[in-house]
Amino acid sequence: MERRRATPWILLLTIVLGGCEDELLAVPRAAAGPGGAGGAAGAAPAPVGGGAGGAAGAEERRLLIDDCDDGDAVNELGGIWLSYDDYHDPNTGESVVWPTSWFKEGEFSMSEPGYGGDGFAARITGTTATKLGYDYVGLAVALGPHSYCPDPQPAGIDVGSYAGIRFHAKGSATGGDLTVKILHSKEGTEDNCQTNGLTGDSLTGWNDWAANFTNRLTTEWTEIALDFRRDFTGGGGSDLETVLDHAKDFHFFFQSTSGGTVELTVDDVELYGEAPTGPVEAPPDMQLLAAAPPEKAELPSLVVDHPLQALAMESLDRGYNVTNWLEQGTFAGFEYDEAFVARVAAAGHRALRLPIDLDRFITNYAAYAAGEAALELDPTLFTILDSFDEWTLAHGLSLTIDYHQYDASCDLSDPVYVEAVAEIWGRVAEHFAAAGRRDLFFELLNEVELSTGSDGVAAEDLTAFATRMLAAIRAFDPTRVVLFGDVQWYGISPLTSREPFDDENVIYVFHFYDPFIFTHQGTSWTDLEPVHDVPYPYSPERWFERFADLGFDPDRMPAWLIDRAKAYYRQGNRNALYNEVARAKRWAVEHAVPVICNEFGAYDGGASTADRAAYYADLVGVFAELEIPWTHWFMVMDRDTGAIDPQIAAAMGLTTE
């Protein structure tokens, strides 16, 4: 079970710029030609997005940033154009952008033609990876020539005196969101220069003020005007006017949580209009966007050429987790007994997973660690395991013994601890070696981050730990089927980045709680406790223009959660679920190893029963389509009566009493 998620801090490029006098261009809007509004000669169409344009022929305050007609990478203000991605120092992602013009790697190259069919424009193409979970590429235009540490200077442009930013754009964005971000820096950023020559300071904690224009982008040139005070949201509680006062550049920023592609061409970038002089109504926090399900991924095959695939489908499908018991506390009697196991089977489940913190049953760890005594285990451990072995066998359920470390004692760097856990697994394996039961599974270690209190566990460290546990088991039981899940909370991304173990009796596991803002709304152990009524699937009719209406608080919640709320119009649908799960299936097929999901679910504290049922129906359907066995986490069955809400039961293919 996911008890916490780390906040991914996006180390976006912040170019520190400066040195240009503010310039006012008072020209008729229609006289701008290809670099202006476009349309019929002499016409002055109203700007898209609520700008400050007036009647045809009326003069408008403008500041041209770049019409790109000269074809070079320096704009009218002396600043540069550049592209960036999450791959370059100091970042660790795997996204790719073209052309590459990161700070130290050369100049940005303009493309032909620009708006109107001649001249030049700024164009990027890019592909985001899935390593970070917030992967990105982007295009930036600076507002002045002094970009670099150690002596960055203010741009000298009164950006806040304008109504907004306007540009022509065309292209496509698939699997992610396109925004314009206001990049800025604090005073004194020369004291916070990174080793790559950039400044890492931020007024917003990298929760930048941004305006989403994904749905305005088409394959044809479109004028897009974004009002600073109506269209830009976010900011992490920062003051927009202060950010505008410190603005250094604008980013055309593409971000994806599951891999996406972008092609973007931008031309005729300018500031426009007058800032309002009176009070401005607070803009909506969110947008009512049309649902935008991604295109469903295509898999060449679903065939997993491994003898354990059939066993997994037969014995690990329709599973039930015995939650919030032995993984969290000491044993004080059977809170769950044979009658409960019988109810699990009667509901239509075929598998039972028993999360249990095995190292809690060590009775003399201090003496063992000091080398003063052999490891001793409380015999109650085997009383518990034997009881569930007997009960599940009697009622036709498989049994997974899940080492579910929970009390923060897990230390992969401590050789004493590693050996202690290995010895426990060796004794469990020895105990069941002669049982002859093929549907009894050992799960090496659940979500290592759950016990260490972070998501910073290295995959190689977990691999070494798992290898040692495997060796201990194999010393007594060479063919016992073992389950393994990877770092990042049994994440799909790390799993699909590794090579399988050199062991034919391993089944691989992932956990699935996407979309997180839906499945974990109302949970007391996450930042989503106040969140409620996030619908599934997403629809604009059931969405809101204010974060507060859903219980989100951008000032107190990590930026990655707010970003997921903004992206929910793309993520809250069956295709998005399918595409993410399909990544695990594709890896399983390519490596000829079985893969299962033994945790998923939607907490009932914030979501309605109907929405949870719709989610379960879609996700269980995805598992069936991809031939992936499943075990759900959140209890859907009353443990005393066996009753299941009829909507939930129907969605999951279970029965109810």
XYZ file of C-alpha atoms in Angstrom:
657
model
C 0.000 0.000 0.000
C 1.287 3.432 -0.867
C 1.496 5.336 2.356
C 3.391 8.329 0.998
C 4.774 9.686 -2.230
C 7.830 11.815 -2.630
C 7.526 15.246 -4.054
C 9.371 15.364 -7.365
C 11.198 18.728 -7.388
C 11.546 19.765 -11.021
C 14.920 21.409 -11.551
C 13.786 23.468 -14.495
C 16.207 25.690 -16.286
C 15.964 29.235 -15.033
C 17.953 31.538 -17.252
C 18.850 34.680 -15.405
C 18.688 37.557 -17.826
C 18.967 41.286 -17.898
C 19.848 44.630 -19.305
C 17.211 45.974 -21.669
C 15.178 49.172 -21.468
C 11.421 48.825 -21.627
C 10.107 49.753 -25.041
C 6.630 50.852 -26.045
C 5.424 50.249 -29.551
C 2.208 52.096 -30.273
C 0.980 50.695 -33.573
C -2.360 49.777 -35.064
C -2.976 46.111 -34.325
C -3.851 45.397 -37.937
C -0.659 47.015 -39.172
C 1.498 44.351 -37.668
C 1.284 42.161 -40.802
C 2.516 38.585 -40.511
C 3.995 39.393 -37.141
C 0.706 40.650 -35.771
C -2.787 39.297 -35.499
C -3.109 37.733 -38.926
C -6.376 37.428 -40.800
C -7.625 39.652 -43.601
C -5.683 42.797 -44.460
C -6.756 45.698 -42.340
C -8.733 43.496 -39.930
C -8.080 43.527 -36.238
C -9.536 40.356 -34.711
C -9.948 40.237 -30.964
C -7.080 38.332 -29.327
C -7.744 34.760 -28.253
C -7.811 34.251 -24.520
C -9.239 37.540 -23.322
C -6.562 39.987 -24.353
C -6.615 43.738 -24.492
C -7.213 44.267 -28.206
C -9.809 46.829 -29.154
C -11.723 47.814 -32.257
C -10.222 47.499 -35.725
C -7.482 50.044 -36.274
C -7.222 50.991 -32.602
C -3.766 51.515 -31.271
C -2.504 49.030 -28.734
C 0.478 48.992 -26.452
C 2.898 46.278 -27.534
C 6.430 45.151 -26.843
C 7.855 42.882 -29.513
C 10.010 40.102 -28.072
C 10.779 38.501 -31.421
C 9.207 38.145 -34.855
C 11.986 35.662 -35.693
C 12.301 37.060 -39.225
C 16.082 37.488 -39.075
C 16.520 33.775 -38.413
C 18.991 34.070 -35.570
C 18.685 32.860 -31.993
C 18.836 36.358 -30.447
C 15.539 38.149 -29.995
C 14.656 41.844 -30.235
C 15.472 42.368 -26.556
C 18.946 40.878 -26.800
C 17.941 37.647 -25.099
C 18.407 34.186 -26.559
C 16.137 31.367 -27.643
C 16.986 27.940 -26.324
C 15.589 24.459 -25.890
C 15.949 22.224 -22.840
C 14.943 18.861 -21.435
C 15.131 16.849 -18.221
C 18.239 14.971 -19.352
C 20.972 17.572 -19.022
C 22.876 18.453 -15.858
C 21.730 18.800 -13.105
C 18.757 16.646 -14.067
C 18.593 12.871 -14.455
C 15.715 12.259 -16.867
C 15.742 10.661 -20.298
C 13.601 13.043 -22.353
C 14.900 14.272 -25.706
C 14.371 17.615 -27.432
C 15.398 18.876 -30.878
C 17.206 21.097 -31.607
C 19.488 20.765 -28.596
C 20.703 24.105 -27.295
C 21.120 23.582 -23.597
C 23.047 26.331 -21.843
C 26.512 25.008 -22.601
C 25.871 23.125 -25.816
C 25.494 25.742 -28.524
C 22.985 28.073 -30.105
C 19.378 27.395 -30.900
C 18.607 26.908 -34.622
C 15.547 28.596 -36.116
C 13.293 26.830 -38.634
C 11.674 27.896 -41.881
C 9.079 29.071 -42.710
C 7.491 31.263 -40.079
C 3.958 32.568 -39.745
C 2.658 33.853 -43.084
C 4.752 31.368 -45.069
C 8.037 33.260 -44.977
C 10.773 34.172 -42.528
C 11.642 31.955 -39.598
C 10.090 30.615 -36.399
C 11.214 28.857 -33.235
C 10.439 25.167 -33.511
C 11.056 22.166 -31.254
C 10.120 18.519 -31.327
C 10.481 16.341 -28.290
C 9.723 13.059 -26.605
C 9.343 12.727 -22.858
C 10.430 9.602 -21.056
C 8.870 8.028 -17.961
C 11.835 7.880 -15.610
C 10.977 10.825 -13.379
C 7.176 10.764 -13.484
C 7.100 14.481 -14.336
C 9.250 14.383 -17.472
C 9.562 17.475 -19.649
C 11.029 19.296 -22.634
C 10.699 22.951 -23.489
C 11.441 26.045 -25.511
C 12.484 29.286 -23.789
C 12.806 32.901 -24.874
C 14.852 35.225 -22.690
C 13.979 38.856 -21.978
C 17.510 40.248 -21.950
C 21.153 39.515 -22.785
C 22.688 38.931 -19.354
C 21.746 35.315 -18.815
C 24.602 33.793 -16.957
C 26.023 33.389 -13.503
C 27.932 34.573 -11.592
C 26.547 38.064 -12.224
C 22.918 37.856 -13.424
C 21.145 41.178 -13.752
C 17.501 42.203 -13.915
C 15.951 42.277 -17.375
C 14.815 45.871 -16.907
C 11.449 45.259 -18.522
C 8.252 46.126 -16.687
C 6.513 42.906 -17.659
C 3.787 43.468 -15.075
C 2.655 46.653 -16.819
C 1.330 44.577 -19.728
C -1.904 42.632 -19.908
C -0.330 39.418 -21.181
C 1.745 37.554 -23.733
C 0.671 36.840 -27.301
C 2.155 34.644 -30.047
C 1.364 32.550 -33.086
C 1.714 28.802 -32.713
C 1.031 25.519 -34.468
C 1.798 21.883 -33.766
C 0.586 18.985 -31.665
C 0.961 17.668 -28.123
C 0.196 14.030 -27.325
C 0.219 12.493 -23.865
C 1.075 15.684 -22.018
C 0.317 19.354 -21.408
C 1.671 22.500 -23.040
C 1.891 25.616 -20.906
C 3.502 29.004 -21.008
C 5.448 29.502 -17.785
C 6.750 32.725 -16.316
C 10.318 32.040 -15.263
C 11.932 34.415 -12.804
C 14.428 34.611 -9.986
C 14.757 36.131 -6.582
C 16.906 39.107 -5.830
C 20.469 38.102 -5.168
C 20.426 34.936 -7.280
C 24.118 35.454 -7.939
C 24.552 33.790 -4.534
C 22.685 30.685 -5.684
C 24.397 29.768 -8.937
C 24.530 26.104 -9.816
C 27.608 24.406 -11.186
C 26.178 24.520 -14.701
C 26.115 28.317 -14.643
C 22.404 28.718 -14.057
C 20.479 30.018 -11.119
C 18.388 27.619 -9.088
C 16.432 30.117 -7.034
C 12.688 30.472 -7.346
C 9.950 32.635 -5.877
C 7.419 29.854 -6.374
C 9.274 26.736 -5.265
C 9.108 25.678 -8.932
C 5.327 25.728 -8.848
C 5.480 28.388 -11.538
C 2.683 30.600 -12.755
C 1.545 28.943 -15.969
C -1.205 29.064 -18.583
C -2.300 25.871 -20.340
C -2.795 26.183 -24.092
C -2.831 22.465 -25.022
C -6.366 22.563 -26.345
C -5.775 25.775 -28.317
C -2.953 24.278 -30.342
C -3.783 23.035 -33.842
C -1.773 21.985 -36.862
C -2.560 25.350 -38.429
C -1.215 28.710 -37.305
C -3.308 30.115 -34.464
C -2.947 33.340 -32.553
C -2.902 32.674 -28.835
C -3.167 35.468 -26.294
C -2.757 34.674 -22.614
C -3.787 37.231 -20.027
C -1.405 37.231 -17.077
C -4.130 37.826 -14.532
C -6.891 35.675 -16.008
C -5.175 32.740 -17.683
C -2.149 32.070 -15.458
C -2.537 29.905 -12.364
C -0.290 28.146 -9.851
C 2.569 29.997 -8.286
C 2.702 28.038 -5.033
C 1.128 30.895 -3.114
C 3.511 33.482 -4.583
C 2.281 36.905 -5.657
C 1.815 37.130 -9.418
C 2.804 40.794 -9.607
C 6.059 40.089 -7.787
C 6.808 37.233 -10.151
C 6.115 39.479 -13.165
C 8.468 42.057 -11.694
C 11.187 39.389 -11.573
C 10.391 37.767 -14.901
C 13.470 36.698 -16.860
C 12.102 34.491 -19.609
C 9.036 32.657 -20.854
C 8.986 28.914 -21.270
C 6.836 26.980 -23.701
C 6.823 23.932 -21.491
C 5.679 20.392 -22.343
C 5.293 17.975 -19.437
C 4.103 14.380 -19.269
C 3.682 11.847 -16.475
C 3.598 8.795 -18.727
C 5.563 9.622 -21.869
C 4.438 11.969 -24.613
C 5.432 13.756 -27.803
C 5.327 17.383 -28.807
C 5.885 19.399 -31.946
C 5.650 23.141 -31.429
C 6.383 26.104 -33.676
C 6.188 29.622 -32.214
C 6.432 33.009 -33.939
C 5.695 36.700 -33.319
C 6.039 36.686 -29.544
C 5.066 39.929 -27.865
C 3.746 41.499 -24.707
C 0.474 43.276 -25.259
C -2.029 45.603 -23.664
C -2.208 47.528 -20.443
C -2.291 45.947 -17.047
C -5.557 46.663 -15.243
C -5.479 49.628 -12.920
C -8.218 48.539 -10.583
C -9.007 45.368 -8.665
C -8.924 42.222 -10.777
C -11.221 39.334 -10.086
C -9.216 36.312 -9.106
C -8.908 34.010 -12.105
C -10.120 30.437 -11.957
C -7.580 28.000 -10.614
C -8.394 25.317 -13.171
C -9.910 24.955 -16.577
C -12.989 23.064 -17.703
C -11.267 21.204 -20.496
C -12.789 18.597 -22.735
C -11.814 15.050 -21.819
C -8.682 14.111 -23.754
C -8.034 10.358 -23.499
C -4.744 9.319 -25.062
C -4.685 7.047 -28.058
C -4.739 3.441 -26.905
C -1.340 1.763 -27.120
C -0.878 -1.192 -29.422
C 0.898 -4.326 -28.233
C 2.298 -6.752 -30.785
C 1.601 -9.736 -28.523
C 0.163 -10.737 -25.153
C 1.878 -14.110 -25.078
C 4.263 -14.623 -22.170
C 6.351 -17.648 -23.058
C 6.970 -18.900 -19.541
C 5.558 -21.917 -17.672
C 4.663 -19.763 -14.641
C 2.278 -17.586 -16.661
C -0.477 -20.198 -16.450
C 0.118 -20.655 -12.724
C -0.102 -16.890 -12.195
C -3.383 -16.615 -14.107
C -4.841 -19.565 -12.216
C -3.596 -18.868 -8.707
C -2.862 -15.136 -8.384
C -5.913 -13.608 -10.050
C -8.855 -12.079 -8.153
C -6.810 -11.737 -4.997
C -7.590 -10.241 -1.584
C -5.155 -8.424 0.732
C -5.500 -8.934 4.485
C -4.773 -5.305 5.276
C -3.926 -3.234 8.337
C -3.078 -6.081 10.640
C 0.199 -7.980 10.801
C 2.170 -5.519 8.694
C 1.496 -2.752 11.234
C 1.560 -4.301 14.681
C 2.394 -7.275 16.795
C 0.243 -10.384 16.832
C -2.320 -10.381 19.648
C -4.670 -13.095 18.404
C -6.390 -13.951 15.140
C -8.313 -10.890 14.029
C -8.865 -12.797 10.804
C -9.727 -16.481 11.093
C -10.902 -19.387 8.976
C -14.444 -18.027 8.801
C -13.064 -14.848 7.268
C -11.007 -16.836 4.755
C -14.165 -18.722 3.826
C -15.969 -15.421 3.170
C -13.113 -14.254 0.945
C -13.471 -17.419 -1.134
C -17.266 -17.186 -1.219
C -17.004 -13.665 -2.665
C -15.247 -15.060 -5.724
C -11.618 -14.453 -4.821
C -9.029 -17.049 -5.782
C -5.965 -15.705 -3.957
C -5.111 -14.338 -0.529
C -2.095 -12.142 0.205
C -0.961 -11.997 3.835
C 1.131 -8.862 4.514
C 3.254 -9.597 7.570
C 6.337 -7.852 8.959
C 8.543 -10.907 9.411
C 11.367 -9.239 11.319
C 8.968 -8.291 14.125
C 9.143 -11.952 15.146
C 12.875 -11.799 15.962
C 13.099 -12.060 19.748
C 16.805 -11.334 20.320
C 17.936 -8.930 17.618
C 20.291 -6.938 19.864
C 22.174 -10.035 20.962
C 22.226 -11.358 17.389
C 23.547 -8.055 16.051
C 26.280 -8.028 18.675
C 27.347 -11.527 17.636
C 26.419 -12.922 21.033
C 23.662 -15.343 20.001
C 22.044 -17.112 17.088
C 18.871 -15.591 15.664
C 15.746 -16.607 17.526
C 12.206 -16.370 16.167
C 8.925 -16.288 18.051
C 7.232 -19.636 17.244
C 3.980 -17.683 16.896
C 5.157 -16.751 13.393
C 4.803 -20.338 12.224
C 1.510 -20.766 14.060
C 0.151 -17.857 11.986
C 1.617 -19.066 8.696
C 0.503 -22.662 9.229
C -3.018 -21.516 10.053
C -3.375 -19.480 6.872
C -1.758 -22.287 4.887
C -4.388 -24.700 6.205
C -7.333 -22.321 5.797
C -6.532 -21.168 2.273
C -5.902 -24.739 1.150
C -9.234 -25.818 2.614
C -11.154 -23.047 0.836
C -9.472 -23.134 -2.535
C -7.330 -20.003 -2.248
C -3.670 -19.548 -3.014
C -1.523 -17.981 -0.283
C 1.167 -15.305 -0.644
C 3.366 -14.678 2.392
C 4.279 -11.030 1.884
C 7.208 -9.623 3.872
C 5.579 -6.225 4.402
C 8.169 -4.176 6.279
C 6.467 -1.254 7.979
C 8.284 -0.039 11.093
C 11.311 1.677 9.513
C 13.741 -0.958 10.745
C 14.645 -1.895 7.168
C 18.223 -0.858 6.402
C 19.615 -2.270 3.180
C 23.051 -0.864 4.009
C 23.297 -2.809 7.283
C 24.840 -6.249 6.634
C 23.554 -7.532 9.979
C 19.984 -6.641 9.090
C 20.375 -8.117 5.589
C 21.590 -11.391 7.023
C 18.830 -11.453 9.635
C 16.107 -11.096 7.007
C 17.800 -13.659 4.775
C 17.866 -16.100 7.681
C 14.165 -15.535 8.374
C 13.338 -16.333 4.755
C 15.574 -19.382 4.944
C 13.672 -20.701 7.945
C 10.295 -20.008 6.321
C 11.482 -21.797 3.184
C 12.765 -24.732 5.216
C 9.470 -24.885 7.102
C 7.400 -25.177 3.898
C 9.902 -27.034 1.711
C 8.168 -30.370 2.068
C 4.639 -29.017 1.754
C 4.467 -29.702 -1.961
C 2.041 -26.843 -2.502
C 2.675 -25.010 -5.770
C 0.249 -22.150 -5.018
C 2.129 -21.001 -1.906
C 4.194 -17.921 -2.818
C 6.915 -15.944 -1.020
C 6.998 -12.178 -1.684
C 10.488 -10.948 -0.856
C 9.895 -7.358 0.324
C 6.941 -5.059 -0.225
C 7.597 -1.426 -1.261
C 10.974 -0.879 0.345
C 10.225 2.873 0.584
C 7.370 2.125 2.956
C 9.869 1.105 5.592
C 12.747 3.418 4.824
C 10.547 6.497 4.777
C 11.664 7.782 1.389
C 11.676 6.965 -2.276
C 15.418 7.269 -2.601
C 16.259 3.572 -2.531
C 18.579 2.618 -5.374
C 17.491 -0.224 -7.637
C 20.916 -1.849 -7.378
C 20.681 -1.903 -3.568
C 17.295 -3.598 -3.665
C 18.587 -6.044 -6.272
C 21.482 -7.020 -4.009
C 19.110 -7.445 -1.060
C 16.677 -9.510 -3.114
C 19.522 -11.671 -4.412
C 20.578 -12.453 -0.861
C 17.000 -13.325 0.158
C 16.607 -15.523 -2.919
C 19.787 -17.386 -2.088
C 18.534 -18.061 1.432
C 15.262 -19.463 0.110
C 16.940 -21.536 -2.600
C 19.179 -23.202 -0.058
C 16.094 -25.040 1.221
C 13.588 -24.806 -1.619
C 15.058 -24.538 -5.127
C 11.708 -24.246 -6.942
C 9.478 -22.182 -4.635
C 7.811 -19.425 -6.669
C 8.964 -16.036 -5.388
C 7.412 -12.627 -6.088
C 9.548 -9.520 -6.636
C 8.541 -5.853 -6.925
C 10.914 -2.997 -7.660
C 11.807 0.346 -6.106
C 9.653 3.480 -6.285
C 6.765 1.773 -4.525
C 6.709 -1.235 -6.877
C 6.690 1.222 -9.746
C 6.234 0.181 -13.362
C 9.047 2.432 -14.601
C 11.873 0.855 -12.569
C 10.532 -2.632 -13.212
C 10.560 -2.113 -16.955
C 14.081 -0.682 -16.765
C 15.656 -3.811 -15.277
C 16.716 -7.246 -16.458
C 14.988 -10.209 -14.814
C 16.797 -12.297 -12.204
C 18.653 -15.405 -13.273
C 15.970 -17.509 -11.629
C 13.140 -19.206 -13.516
C 10.830 -19.277 -10.501
C 10.267 -15.539 -10.058
C 7.040 -13.700 -10.844
C 7.315 -9.907 -11.130
C 4.940 -7.520 -9.417
C 3.830 -3.927 -9.793
C 1.389 -1.802 -7.815
C -1.044 0.539 -9.462
C -2.763 3.562 -7.921
C -3.208 5.858 -10.905
C -4.694 8.404 -11.157
C -3.357 9.099 -7.680
C -5.574 12.119 -7.008
C -8.601 9.904 -7.567
C -7.526 6.714 -5.782
C -6.097 8.455 -2.717
C -8.463 11.378 -2.219
C -9.395 11.615 1.451
C -6.505 9.461 2.712
C -5.081 10.586 6.044
C -1.543 9.389 5.237
C -1.135 11.567 2.111
C -1.447 15.242 1.232
C -4.828 14.420 -0.301
C -6.744 14.123 2.973
C -8.898 17.245 2.323
C -9.578 16.288 -1.321
C -13.021 14.967 -2.236
C -15.375 14.375 -5.152
C -12.706 13.902 -7.808
C -14.832 12.052 -10.370
C -14.047 9.016 -12.459
C -14.003 9.186 -15.360
C -13.144 12.824 -15.850
C -15.780 14.996 -17.459
C -15.931 18.800 -17.722
C -19.523 18.655 -16.450
C -18.279 17.231 -13.155
C -15.105 19.305 -12.878
C -14.557 22.694 -11.283
C -12.811 25.945 -12.034
C -11.565 26.262 -8.459
C -9.154 24.023 -6.602
C -11.054 24.708 -3.411
C -14.204 23.044 -4.750
C -12.317 19.733 -4.772
C -10.405 20.371 -1.560
C -7.026 21.065 -3.172
C -4.828 23.693 -1.540
C -2.008 24.755 -3.887
C -0.361 26.719 -1.076
C 0.062 23.657 1.131
C 0.233 20.734 -1.293
C 3.263 19.656 -3.279
C 3.403 20.934 -6.825
C 3.284 17.434 -8.340
C -0.205 16.870 -6.911
C -1.444 20.167 -8.283
C 0.058 19.274 -11.651
C -1.832 15.982 -11.606
C -5.075 17.801 -10.886
C -4.426 20.033 -13.887
C -3.661 16.980 -16.035
C -6.631 14.922 -14.858
C -8.631 15.663 -18.006
C -6.128 13.425 -19.795
C -5.498 10.842 -17.074
C -8.942 10.061 -15.700
C -10.040 7.526 -18.318
C -9.694 3.892 -19.353
C -7.180 4.474 -22.158
C -4.797 6.203 -19.759
C -5.061 3.236 -17.363
C -4.529 0.784 -20.198
C -1.467 2.544 -21.587
C 0.303 2.619 -18.236
C -0.432 -1.035 -17.400
C 0.506 -2.000 -20.970
C 4.060 -0.832 -20.281
C 4.419 -3.627 -17.716
C 2.840 -6.164 -20.049
C 5.107 -5.190 -22.942
C 8.165 -5.717 -20.706
C 6.809 -9.098 -19.553
C 6.304 -10.252 -23.137
C 9.727 -9.034 -24.262
C 11.507 -10.780 -21.386
C 9.229 -13.846 -21.285
C 8.440 -13.490 -17.573
C 5.064 -13.349 -15.792
C 3.917 -10.070 -14.265
C 1.058 -9.410 -11.845
C -0.483 -6.495 -9.959
C -1.072 -7.334 -6.309
C -2.064 -3.906 -5.056
C -4.547 -1.460 -6.517
C -7.664 0.238 -5.320
C -9.570 3.435 -4.644
C -10.036 4.684 -1.086
C -13.660 5.209 -0.094
C -13.095 8.316 2.015
C -13.393 10.869 -0.776
C -14.761 9.172 -3.872
C -18.371 8.162 -4.376
C -19.310 4.499 -4.650
C -20.432 4.983 -8.246
C -17.101 6.549 -9.224
C -15.124 3.832 -7.467
C -17.205 1.198 -9.231
C -16.569 2.843 -12.598
C -12.845 2.901 -11.861
C -12.779 -0.757 -10.779
C -14.732 -1.802 -13.838
C -12.251 -0.080 -16.140
C -9.095 -1.237 -14.374
C -10.196 -4.834 -13.826
C -11.222 -4.849 -17.474
C -7.744 -3.636 -18.436
C -6.155 -6.415 -16.357
C -8.365 -8.993 -18.059
C -7.615 -7.615 -21.517
C -3.871 -7.695 -20.859
C -3.963 -11.060 -19.057
C -2.528 -9.696 -15.823
C -3.619 -11.289 -12.515
C -4.696 -8.876 -9.782
C -5.095 -8.517 -6.041
C -6.870 -5.425 -4.685
C -5.828 -3.550 -1.562
C -8.578 -1.421 -0.074
C -11.119 -3.653 1.637
C -14.286 -3.857 -0.428
C -15.762 -6.681 1.639
C -17.176 -6.442 5.147
C -14.886 -8.762 7.037
C -17.587 -9.839 9.493
C -20.438 -10.462 7.045
C -18.788 -10.880 3.654
C -21.067 -8.231 2.180
C -19.848 -6.204 -0.806
C -21.595 -3.202 -2.249
C -23.470 -4.469 -5.323
C -21.962 -1.784 -7.584
C -18.425 -2.666 -6.516
C -19.092 -6.403 -6.753
C -20.452 -6.090 -10.271
C -17.516 -3.929 -11.344
C -14.933 -6.434 -10.056
C -16.747 -9.605 -11.037
C -17.269 -10.628 -7.409
C -20.331 -11.901 -5.600
C -22.106 -10.394 -2.627
C -24.206 -11.892 0.127
